[in-house]
Short mmCIF file of C-alpha atoms in Angstrom, two decimals:
data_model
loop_
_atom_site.label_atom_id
_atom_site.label_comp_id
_atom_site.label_asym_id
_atom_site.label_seq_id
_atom_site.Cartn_x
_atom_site.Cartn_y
_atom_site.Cartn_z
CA UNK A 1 -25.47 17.08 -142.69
CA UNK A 2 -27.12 20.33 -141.86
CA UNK A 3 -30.21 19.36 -144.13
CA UNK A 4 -31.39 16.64 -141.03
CA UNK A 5 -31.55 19.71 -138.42
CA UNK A 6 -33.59 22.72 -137.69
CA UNK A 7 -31.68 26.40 -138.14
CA UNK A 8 -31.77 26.70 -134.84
CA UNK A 9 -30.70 23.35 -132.97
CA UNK A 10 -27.81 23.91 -135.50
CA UNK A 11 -26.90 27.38 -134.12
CA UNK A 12 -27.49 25.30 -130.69
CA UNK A 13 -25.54 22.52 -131.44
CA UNK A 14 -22.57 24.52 -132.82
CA UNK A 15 -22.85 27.06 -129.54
CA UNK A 16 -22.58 23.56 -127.38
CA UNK A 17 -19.31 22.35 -128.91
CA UNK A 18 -17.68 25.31 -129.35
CA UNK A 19 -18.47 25.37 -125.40
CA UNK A 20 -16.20 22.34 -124.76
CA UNK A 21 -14.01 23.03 -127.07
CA UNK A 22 -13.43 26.26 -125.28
CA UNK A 23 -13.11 24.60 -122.01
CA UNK A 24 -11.89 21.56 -121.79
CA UNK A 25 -8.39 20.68 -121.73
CA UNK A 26 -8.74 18.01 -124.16
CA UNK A 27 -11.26 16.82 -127.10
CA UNK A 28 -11.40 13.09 -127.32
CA UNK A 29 -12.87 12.07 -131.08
CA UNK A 30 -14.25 8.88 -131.98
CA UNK A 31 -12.43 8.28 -135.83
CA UNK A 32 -9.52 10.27 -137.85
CA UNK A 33 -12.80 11.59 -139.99
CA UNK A 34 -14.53 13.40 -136.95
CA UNK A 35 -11.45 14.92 -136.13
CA UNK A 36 -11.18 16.50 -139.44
CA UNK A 37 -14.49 17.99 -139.04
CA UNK A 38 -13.87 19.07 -135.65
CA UNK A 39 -10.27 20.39 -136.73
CA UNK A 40 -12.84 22.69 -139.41
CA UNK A 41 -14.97 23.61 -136.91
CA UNK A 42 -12.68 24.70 -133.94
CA UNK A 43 -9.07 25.07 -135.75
CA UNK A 44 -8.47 26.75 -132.47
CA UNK A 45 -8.47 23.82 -130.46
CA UNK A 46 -7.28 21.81 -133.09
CA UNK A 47 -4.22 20.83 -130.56
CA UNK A 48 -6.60 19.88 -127.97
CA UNK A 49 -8.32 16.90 -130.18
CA UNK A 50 -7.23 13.31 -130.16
CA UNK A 51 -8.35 9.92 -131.64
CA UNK A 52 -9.72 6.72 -129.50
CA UNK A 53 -11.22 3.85 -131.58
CA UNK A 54 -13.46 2.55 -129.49
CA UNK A 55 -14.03 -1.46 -129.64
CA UNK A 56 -17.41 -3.17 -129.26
CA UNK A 57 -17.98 -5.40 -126.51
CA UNK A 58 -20.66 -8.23 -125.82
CA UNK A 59 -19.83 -9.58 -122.28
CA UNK A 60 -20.63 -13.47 -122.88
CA UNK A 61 -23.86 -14.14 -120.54
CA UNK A 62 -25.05 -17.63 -122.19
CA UNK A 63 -28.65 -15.61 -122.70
CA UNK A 64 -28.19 -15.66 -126.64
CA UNK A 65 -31.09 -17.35 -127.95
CA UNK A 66 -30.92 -20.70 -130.61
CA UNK A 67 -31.68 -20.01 -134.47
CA UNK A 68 -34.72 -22.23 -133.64
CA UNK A 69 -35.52 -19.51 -130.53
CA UNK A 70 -35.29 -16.71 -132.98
CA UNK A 71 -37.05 -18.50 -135.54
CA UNK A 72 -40.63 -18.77 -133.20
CA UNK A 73 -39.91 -15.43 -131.65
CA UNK A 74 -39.59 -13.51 -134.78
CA UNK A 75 -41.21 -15.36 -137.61
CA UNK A 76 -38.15 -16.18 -139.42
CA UNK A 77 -38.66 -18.35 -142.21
CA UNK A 78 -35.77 -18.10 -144.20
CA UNK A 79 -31.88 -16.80 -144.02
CA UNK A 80 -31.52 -13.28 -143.18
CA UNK A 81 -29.69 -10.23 -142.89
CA UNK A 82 -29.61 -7.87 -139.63
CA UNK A 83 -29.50 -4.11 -140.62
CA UNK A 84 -29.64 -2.56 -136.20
CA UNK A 85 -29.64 1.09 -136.84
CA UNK A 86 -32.04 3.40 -135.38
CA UNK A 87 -34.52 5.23 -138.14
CA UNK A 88 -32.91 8.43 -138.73
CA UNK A 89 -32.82 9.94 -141.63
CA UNK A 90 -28.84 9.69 -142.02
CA UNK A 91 -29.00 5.99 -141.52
CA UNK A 92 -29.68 5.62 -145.23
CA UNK A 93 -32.95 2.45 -144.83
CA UNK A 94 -33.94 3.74 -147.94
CA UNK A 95 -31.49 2.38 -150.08
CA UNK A 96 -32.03 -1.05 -148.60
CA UNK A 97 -35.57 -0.74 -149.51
CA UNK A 98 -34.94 0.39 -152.84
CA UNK A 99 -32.12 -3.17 -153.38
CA UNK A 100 -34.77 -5.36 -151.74
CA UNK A 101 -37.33 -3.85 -154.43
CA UNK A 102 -34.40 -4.64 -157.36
CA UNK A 103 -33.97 -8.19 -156.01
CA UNK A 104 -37.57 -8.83 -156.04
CA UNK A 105 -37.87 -8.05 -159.87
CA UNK A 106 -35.02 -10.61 -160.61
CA UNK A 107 -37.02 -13.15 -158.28
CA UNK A 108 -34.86 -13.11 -155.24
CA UNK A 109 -36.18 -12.90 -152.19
CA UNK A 110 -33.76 -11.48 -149.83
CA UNK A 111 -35.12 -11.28 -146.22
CA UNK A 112 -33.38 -7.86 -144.41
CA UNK A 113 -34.68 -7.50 -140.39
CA UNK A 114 -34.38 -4.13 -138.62
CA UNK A 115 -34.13 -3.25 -135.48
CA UNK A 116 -34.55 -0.28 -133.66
CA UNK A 117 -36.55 2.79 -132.81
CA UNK A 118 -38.50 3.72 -135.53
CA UNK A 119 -38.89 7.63 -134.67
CA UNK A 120 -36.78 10.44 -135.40
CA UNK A 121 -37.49 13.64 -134.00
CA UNK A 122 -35.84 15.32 -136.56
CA UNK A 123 -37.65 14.13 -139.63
CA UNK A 124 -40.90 12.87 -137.82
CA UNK A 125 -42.74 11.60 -141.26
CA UNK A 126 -39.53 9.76 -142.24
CA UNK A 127 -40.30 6.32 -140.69
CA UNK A 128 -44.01 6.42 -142.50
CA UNK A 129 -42.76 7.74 -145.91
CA UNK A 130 -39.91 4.60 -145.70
CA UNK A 131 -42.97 2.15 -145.17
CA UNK A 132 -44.90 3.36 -147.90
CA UNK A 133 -42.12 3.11 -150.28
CA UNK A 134 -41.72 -0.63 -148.95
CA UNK A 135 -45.43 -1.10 -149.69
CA UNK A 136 -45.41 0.42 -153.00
CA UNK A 137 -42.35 -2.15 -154.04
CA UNK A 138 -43.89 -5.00 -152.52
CA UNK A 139 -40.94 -5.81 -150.17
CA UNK A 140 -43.32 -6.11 -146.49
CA UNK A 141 -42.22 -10.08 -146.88
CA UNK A 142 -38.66 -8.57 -147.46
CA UNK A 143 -38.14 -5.64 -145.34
CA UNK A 144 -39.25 -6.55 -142.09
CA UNK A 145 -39.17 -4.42 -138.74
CA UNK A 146 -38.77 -5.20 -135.52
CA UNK A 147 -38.61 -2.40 -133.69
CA UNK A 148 -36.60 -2.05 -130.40
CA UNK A 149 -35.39 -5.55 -128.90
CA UNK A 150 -32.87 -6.54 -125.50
CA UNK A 151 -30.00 -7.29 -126.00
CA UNK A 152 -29.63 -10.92 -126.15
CA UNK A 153 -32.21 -10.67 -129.10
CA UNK A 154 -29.65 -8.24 -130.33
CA UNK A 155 -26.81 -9.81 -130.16
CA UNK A 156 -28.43 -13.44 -131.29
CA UNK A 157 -29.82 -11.64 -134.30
CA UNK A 158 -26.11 -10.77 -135.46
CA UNK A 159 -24.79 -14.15 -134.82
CA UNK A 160 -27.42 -16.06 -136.88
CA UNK A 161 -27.36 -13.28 -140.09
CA UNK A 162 -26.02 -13.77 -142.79
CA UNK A 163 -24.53 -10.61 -142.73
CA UNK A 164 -24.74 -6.84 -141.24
CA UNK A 165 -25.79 -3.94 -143.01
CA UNK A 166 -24.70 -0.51 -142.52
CA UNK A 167 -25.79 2.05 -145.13
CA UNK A 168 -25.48 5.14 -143.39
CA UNK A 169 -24.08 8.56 -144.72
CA UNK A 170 -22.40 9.38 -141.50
CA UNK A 171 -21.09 8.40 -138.37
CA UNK A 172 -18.86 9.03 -135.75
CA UNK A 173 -17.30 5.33 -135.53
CA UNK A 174 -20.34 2.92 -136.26
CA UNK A 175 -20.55 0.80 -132.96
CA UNK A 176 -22.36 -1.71 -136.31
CA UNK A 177 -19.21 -1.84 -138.34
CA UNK A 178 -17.06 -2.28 -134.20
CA UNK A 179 -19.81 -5.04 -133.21
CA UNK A 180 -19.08 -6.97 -136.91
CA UNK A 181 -15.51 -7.03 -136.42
CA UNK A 182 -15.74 -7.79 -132.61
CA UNK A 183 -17.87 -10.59 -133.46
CA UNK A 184 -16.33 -11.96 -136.79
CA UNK A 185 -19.61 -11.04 -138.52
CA UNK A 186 -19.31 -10.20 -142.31
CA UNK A 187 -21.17 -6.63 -143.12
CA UNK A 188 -22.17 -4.74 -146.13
CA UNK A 189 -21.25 -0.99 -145.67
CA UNK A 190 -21.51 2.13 -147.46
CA UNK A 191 -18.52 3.81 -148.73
CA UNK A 192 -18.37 6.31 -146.44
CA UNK A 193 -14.47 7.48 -145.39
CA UNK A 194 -15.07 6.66 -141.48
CA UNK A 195 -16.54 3.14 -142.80
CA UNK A 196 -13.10 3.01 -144.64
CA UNK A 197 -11.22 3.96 -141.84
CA UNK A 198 -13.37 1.10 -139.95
CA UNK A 199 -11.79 -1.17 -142.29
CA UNK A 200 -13.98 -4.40 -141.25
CA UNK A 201 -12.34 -7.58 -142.21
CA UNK A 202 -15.14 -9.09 -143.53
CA UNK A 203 -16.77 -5.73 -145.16
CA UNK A 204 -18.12 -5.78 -148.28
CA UNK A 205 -18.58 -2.00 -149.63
CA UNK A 206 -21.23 -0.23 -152.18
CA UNK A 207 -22.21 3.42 -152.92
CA UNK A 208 -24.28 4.98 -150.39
CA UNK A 209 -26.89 6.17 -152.89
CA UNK A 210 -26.21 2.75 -154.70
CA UNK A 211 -29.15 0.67 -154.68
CA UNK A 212 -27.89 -1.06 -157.92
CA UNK A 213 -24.73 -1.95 -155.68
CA UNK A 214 -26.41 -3.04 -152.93
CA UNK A 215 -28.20 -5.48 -154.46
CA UNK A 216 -25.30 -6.96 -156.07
CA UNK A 217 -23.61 -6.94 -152.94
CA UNK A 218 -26.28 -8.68 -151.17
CA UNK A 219 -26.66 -11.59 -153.71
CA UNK A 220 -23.35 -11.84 -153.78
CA UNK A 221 -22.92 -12.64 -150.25
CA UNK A 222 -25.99 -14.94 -150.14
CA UNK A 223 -24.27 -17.01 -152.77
CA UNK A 224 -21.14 -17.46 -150.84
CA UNK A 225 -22.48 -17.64 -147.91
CA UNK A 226 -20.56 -20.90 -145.82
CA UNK A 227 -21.77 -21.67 -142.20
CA UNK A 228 -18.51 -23.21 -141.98
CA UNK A 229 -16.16 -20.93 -142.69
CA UNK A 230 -19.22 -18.37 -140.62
CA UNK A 231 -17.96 -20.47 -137.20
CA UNK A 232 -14.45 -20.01 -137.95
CA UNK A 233 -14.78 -15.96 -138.39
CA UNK A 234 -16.51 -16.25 -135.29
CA UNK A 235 -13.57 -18.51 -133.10
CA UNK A 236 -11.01 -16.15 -134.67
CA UNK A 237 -12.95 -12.93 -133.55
CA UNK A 238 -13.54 -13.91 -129.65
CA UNK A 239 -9.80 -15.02 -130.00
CA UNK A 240 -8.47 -11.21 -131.10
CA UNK A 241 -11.15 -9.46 -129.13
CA UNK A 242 -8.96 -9.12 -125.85
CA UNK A 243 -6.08 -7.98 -127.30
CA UNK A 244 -8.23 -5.20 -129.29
CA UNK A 245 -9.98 -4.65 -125.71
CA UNK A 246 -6.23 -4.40 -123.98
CA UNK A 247 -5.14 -1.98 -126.74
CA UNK A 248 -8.26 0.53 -126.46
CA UNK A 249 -7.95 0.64 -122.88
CA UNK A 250 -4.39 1.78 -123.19
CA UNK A 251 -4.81 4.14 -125.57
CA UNK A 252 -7.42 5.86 -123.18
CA UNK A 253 -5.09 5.19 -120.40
CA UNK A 254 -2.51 7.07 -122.26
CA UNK A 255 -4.94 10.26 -123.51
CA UNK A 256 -5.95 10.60 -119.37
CA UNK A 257 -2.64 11.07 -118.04
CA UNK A 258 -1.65 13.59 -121.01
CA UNK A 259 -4.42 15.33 -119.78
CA UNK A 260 -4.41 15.19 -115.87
CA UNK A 261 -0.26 15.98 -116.80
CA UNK A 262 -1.51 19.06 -118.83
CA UNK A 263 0.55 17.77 -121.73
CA UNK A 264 -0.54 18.20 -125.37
CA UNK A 265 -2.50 15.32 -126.44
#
């Protein structure tokens, strides 16, 4: 997405990987989609590139907080979803704005809560143009941020959500879409083909420039939402996440003795 970047931290940028790719004995790639890209970008060292999937991972410290915790510390007065991407440009908030703003027309009041820097070096009037659009449709009661937070407030905001959203245009392997699957969390994703690859159990998916779908997507899930059924997702998740762990750490296992073996990986 060359339109987020300067001309020349792309010339540096491409100069850097072409650097490893040069000189490294092998390219480990985060999805099937990056290697594509990489495999367009380097078809040299297209032999040298291999896939890892990498799995999320929240070690269990018994520091999450309550729903009644998050409720004083935050200001939560109603059910929510968590949307934890940083403010870049590529990570799409817009669109959530924009479904919020369609919502509140047809009297819903959906409550999204983001987390995360909100700076991007990049596009440096991004984060203020995003808030004035949220001002213009009304949504400050709807679109809430919260800025940076640890990581128990992290992790207790995705366990009391309703459910994540990702709407980004690209990413490697979205450690959102590993953390809803590693945590039995339903998300709604854009239809990105790395987000496909993802495949989430519990994803619901929409048009990246869809605000239309968005919003349907978000009512939808705020209609069938079941704390029940929520809890079971959950028990099911912690009881596949070691296996998924065991797996990953094969697979790198496997890619680091190809490679200390000068093998093809």
């Amino acid at each position: 997405m060359p339109q987020f970047f300067s001309r020349s931290e792309r010339v540096a940028r491409d100069r850097h990987y072409l650097r490893l790719a040069e000189g490294s004995r092998c390219i480990i790639l985060s999805s099937n989609d990056v290697r594509s890209d990489f495999v367009s970008f380097a078809p040299h060292a297209a032999d040298k590139a291999c896939v890892l999937h990498f799995v999320s991972y929240f070690e269990s410290t018994g520091a999450t907080m309550s729903c009644e915790q998050l409720r004083s510390r935050f200001g939560i007065d109603r059910p929510f979803f968590h949307l934890p991407n940083q403010f870049w440009a590529h990570k799409n908030h817009a669109v959530v704005v924009e479904a919020l703003g369609i919502l509140k027309k047809r009297g819903i009041d959906a409550l999204v809560l983001a987390t995360g820097r909100p700076a991007d070096y990049r596009n440096p009037e991004h984060f203020g143009r995003l808030m004035a659009r949220v001002k213009v449709l009304g949504v400050e009661d709807n679109f809430r941020v919260l800025g940076v937070v640890t990581l128990p407030e992290l992790q207790s905001l995705m366990l009391n959500a309703i459910a994540l959203i990702n709407p980004s245009y690209f990413e490697g392997w979205s450690t959102t879409v590993e953390e809803s699957k590693s945590l039995g969390l339903p998300i709604i994703l854009s239809d990105i083909s790395v987000h496909v690859e993802q495949a989430p159990p519990l994803g619901h998916y929409f048009k990246a420039d869809s605000p239309e779908e968005l919003a349907e997507a978000i009512l939808a899930t705020l209609r069938t939402h079941d704390p029940a059924e929520a809890a079971k997702a959950r028990q099911q998740a912690a009881l596949e996440l070691p296996e998924r762990v065991r797996r990953f750490g094969k697979a790198y296992d496997e890619i680091a003795n190809k490679a200390i073996d000068h093998e093809p990986v």
